[in-house]
Coordinates of N, CA, C and O in Angstrom, one line a residue:
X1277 N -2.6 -2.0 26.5 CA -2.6 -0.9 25.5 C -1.4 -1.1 24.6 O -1.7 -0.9 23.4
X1278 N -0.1 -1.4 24.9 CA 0.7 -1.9 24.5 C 0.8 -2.7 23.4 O 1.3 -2.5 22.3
X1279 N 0.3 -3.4 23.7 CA -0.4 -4.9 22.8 C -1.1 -4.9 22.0 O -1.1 -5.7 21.0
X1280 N -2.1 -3.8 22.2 CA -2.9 -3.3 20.9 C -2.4 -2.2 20.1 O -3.1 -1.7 19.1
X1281 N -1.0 -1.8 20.5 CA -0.2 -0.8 19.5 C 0.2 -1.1 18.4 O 0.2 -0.7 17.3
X1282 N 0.9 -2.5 19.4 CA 2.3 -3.7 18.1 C 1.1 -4.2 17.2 O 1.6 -4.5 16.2
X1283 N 0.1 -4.4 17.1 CA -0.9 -5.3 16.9 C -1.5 -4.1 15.5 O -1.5 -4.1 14.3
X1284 N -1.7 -3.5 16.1 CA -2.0 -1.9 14.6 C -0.7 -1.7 14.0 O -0.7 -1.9 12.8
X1285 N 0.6 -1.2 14.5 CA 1.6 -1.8 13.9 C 2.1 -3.0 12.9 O 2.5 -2.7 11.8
X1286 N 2.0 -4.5 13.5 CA 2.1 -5.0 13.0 C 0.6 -5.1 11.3 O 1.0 -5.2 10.1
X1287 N -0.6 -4.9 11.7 CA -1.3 -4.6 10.6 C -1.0 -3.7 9.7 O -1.3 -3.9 8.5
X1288 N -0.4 -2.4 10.2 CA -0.2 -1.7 9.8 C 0.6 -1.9 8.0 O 0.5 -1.5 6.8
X1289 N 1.6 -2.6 9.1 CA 3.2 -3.2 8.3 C 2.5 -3.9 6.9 O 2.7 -3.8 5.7
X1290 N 1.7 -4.7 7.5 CA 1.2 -6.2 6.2 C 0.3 -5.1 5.5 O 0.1 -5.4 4.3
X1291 N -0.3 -4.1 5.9 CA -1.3 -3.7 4.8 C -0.3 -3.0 3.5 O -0.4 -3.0 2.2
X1292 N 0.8 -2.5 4.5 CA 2.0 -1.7 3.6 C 2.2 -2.4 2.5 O 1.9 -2.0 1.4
X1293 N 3.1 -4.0 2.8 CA 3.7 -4.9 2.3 C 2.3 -5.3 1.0 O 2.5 -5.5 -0.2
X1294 N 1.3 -5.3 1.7 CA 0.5 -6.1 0.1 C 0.1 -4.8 -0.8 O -0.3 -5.0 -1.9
X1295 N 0.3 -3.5 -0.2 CA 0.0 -2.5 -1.7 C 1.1 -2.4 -1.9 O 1.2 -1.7 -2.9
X1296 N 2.1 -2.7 -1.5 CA 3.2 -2.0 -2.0 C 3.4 -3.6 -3.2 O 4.2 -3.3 -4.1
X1297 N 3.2 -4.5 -3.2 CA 3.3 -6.3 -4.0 C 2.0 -5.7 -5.0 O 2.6 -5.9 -6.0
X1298 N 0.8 -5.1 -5.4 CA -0.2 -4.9 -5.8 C 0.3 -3.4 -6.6 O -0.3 -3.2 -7.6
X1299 N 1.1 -2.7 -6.2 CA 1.6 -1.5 -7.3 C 2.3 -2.0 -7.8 O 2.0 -1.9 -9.0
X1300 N 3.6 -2.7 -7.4 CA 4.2 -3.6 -8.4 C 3.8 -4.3 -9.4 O 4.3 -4.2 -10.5
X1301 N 2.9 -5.1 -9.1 CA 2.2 -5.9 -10.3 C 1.9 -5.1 -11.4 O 2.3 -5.5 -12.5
X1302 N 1.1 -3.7 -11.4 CA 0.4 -3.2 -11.9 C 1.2 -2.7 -13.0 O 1.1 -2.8 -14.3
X1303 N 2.4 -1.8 -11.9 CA 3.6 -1.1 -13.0 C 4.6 -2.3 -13.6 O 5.4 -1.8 -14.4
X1304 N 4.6 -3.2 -13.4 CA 5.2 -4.5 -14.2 C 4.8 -4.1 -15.8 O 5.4 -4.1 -16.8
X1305 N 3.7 -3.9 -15.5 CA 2.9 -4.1 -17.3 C 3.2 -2.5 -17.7 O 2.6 -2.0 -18.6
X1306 N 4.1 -1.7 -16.8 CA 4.6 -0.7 -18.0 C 3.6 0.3 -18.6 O 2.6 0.8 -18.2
X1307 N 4.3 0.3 -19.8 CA 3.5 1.4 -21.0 C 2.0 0.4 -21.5 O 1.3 0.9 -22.4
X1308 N 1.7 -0.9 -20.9 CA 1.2 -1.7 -21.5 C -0.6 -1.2 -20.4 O -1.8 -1.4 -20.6
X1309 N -0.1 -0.6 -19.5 CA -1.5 -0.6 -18.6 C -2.2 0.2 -19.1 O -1.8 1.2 -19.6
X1310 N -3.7 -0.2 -18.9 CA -4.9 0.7 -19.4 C -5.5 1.6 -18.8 O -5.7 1.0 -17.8
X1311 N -6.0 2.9 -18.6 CA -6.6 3.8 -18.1 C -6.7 3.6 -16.7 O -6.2 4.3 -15.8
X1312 N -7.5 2.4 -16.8 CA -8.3 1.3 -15.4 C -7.0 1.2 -14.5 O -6.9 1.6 -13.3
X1313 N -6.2 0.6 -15.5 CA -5.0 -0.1 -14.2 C -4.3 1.1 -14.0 O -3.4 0.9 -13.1
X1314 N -4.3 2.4 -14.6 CA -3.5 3.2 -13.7 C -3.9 4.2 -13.4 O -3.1 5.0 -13.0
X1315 N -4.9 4.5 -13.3 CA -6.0 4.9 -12.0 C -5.8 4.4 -10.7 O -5.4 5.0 -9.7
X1316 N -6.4 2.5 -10.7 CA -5.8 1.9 -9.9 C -4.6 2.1 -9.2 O -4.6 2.6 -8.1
X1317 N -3.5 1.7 -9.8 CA -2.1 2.2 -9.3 C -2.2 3.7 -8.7 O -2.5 3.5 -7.5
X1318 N -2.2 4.9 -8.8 CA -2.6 6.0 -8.1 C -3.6 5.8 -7.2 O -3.5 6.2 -6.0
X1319 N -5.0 4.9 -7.5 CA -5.8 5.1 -5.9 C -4.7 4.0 -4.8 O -4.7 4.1 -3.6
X1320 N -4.0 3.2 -5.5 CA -3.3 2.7 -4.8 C -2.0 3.2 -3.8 O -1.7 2.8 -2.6
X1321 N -1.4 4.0 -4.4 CA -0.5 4.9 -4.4 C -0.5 5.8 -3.0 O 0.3 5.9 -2.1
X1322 N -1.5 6.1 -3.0 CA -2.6 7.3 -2.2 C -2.5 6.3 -1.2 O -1.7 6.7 -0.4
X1323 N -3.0 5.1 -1.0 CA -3.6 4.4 -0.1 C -2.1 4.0 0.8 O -2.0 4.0 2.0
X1324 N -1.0 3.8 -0.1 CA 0.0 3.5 0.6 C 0.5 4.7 1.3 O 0.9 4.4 2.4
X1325 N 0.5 5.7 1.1 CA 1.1 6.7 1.5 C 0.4 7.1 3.0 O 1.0 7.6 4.0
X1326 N -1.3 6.6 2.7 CA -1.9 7.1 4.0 C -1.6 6.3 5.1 O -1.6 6.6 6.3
X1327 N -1.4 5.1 4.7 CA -1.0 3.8 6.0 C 0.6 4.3 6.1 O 0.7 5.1 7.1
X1328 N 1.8 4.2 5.5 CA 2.4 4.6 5.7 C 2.7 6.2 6.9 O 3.7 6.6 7.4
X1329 N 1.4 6.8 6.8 CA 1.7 8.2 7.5 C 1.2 7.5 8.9 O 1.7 7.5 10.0
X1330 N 0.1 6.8 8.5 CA -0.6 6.1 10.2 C 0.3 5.5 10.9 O 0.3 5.7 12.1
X1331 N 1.0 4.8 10.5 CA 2.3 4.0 10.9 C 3.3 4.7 11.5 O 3.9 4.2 12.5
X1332 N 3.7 5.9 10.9 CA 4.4 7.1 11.1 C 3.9 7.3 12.8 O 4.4 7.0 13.8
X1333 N 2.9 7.9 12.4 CA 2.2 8.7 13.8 C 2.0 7.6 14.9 O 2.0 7.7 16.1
X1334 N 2.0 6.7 14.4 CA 1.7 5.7 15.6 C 3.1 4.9 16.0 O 3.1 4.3 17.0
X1335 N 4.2 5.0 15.3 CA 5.7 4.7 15.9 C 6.3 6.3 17.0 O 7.3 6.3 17.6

């Protein structure tokens, strides 16, 4: 059971790490992003926050 904690943990962690590399990209381009991409960025946003709470609850 153990092992399958660190294991959602560690997933947990990497899913963190690529939205959090994938919001950066987006807001890189600034004042320059379109509707699309910052929509994106917020469903993004949302998404980090909810892994980040799972991660929470499960440390």
């Amino acid at each position: 059971m153990k092992r399958m904690v660190q294991s959602s943990v560690s997933d947990l962690e990497a899913q963190t790490r690529e939205l959090e590399q994938q919001i950066h990209k987006l807001e890189r381009r600034g004042f320059h992003m379109t509707p699309t991409e910052q929509e994106q960025a917020i469903r993004l946003k949302k998404l980090r926050l909810v892994t980040k709470d799972r991660l929470a609850s499960i440390r």
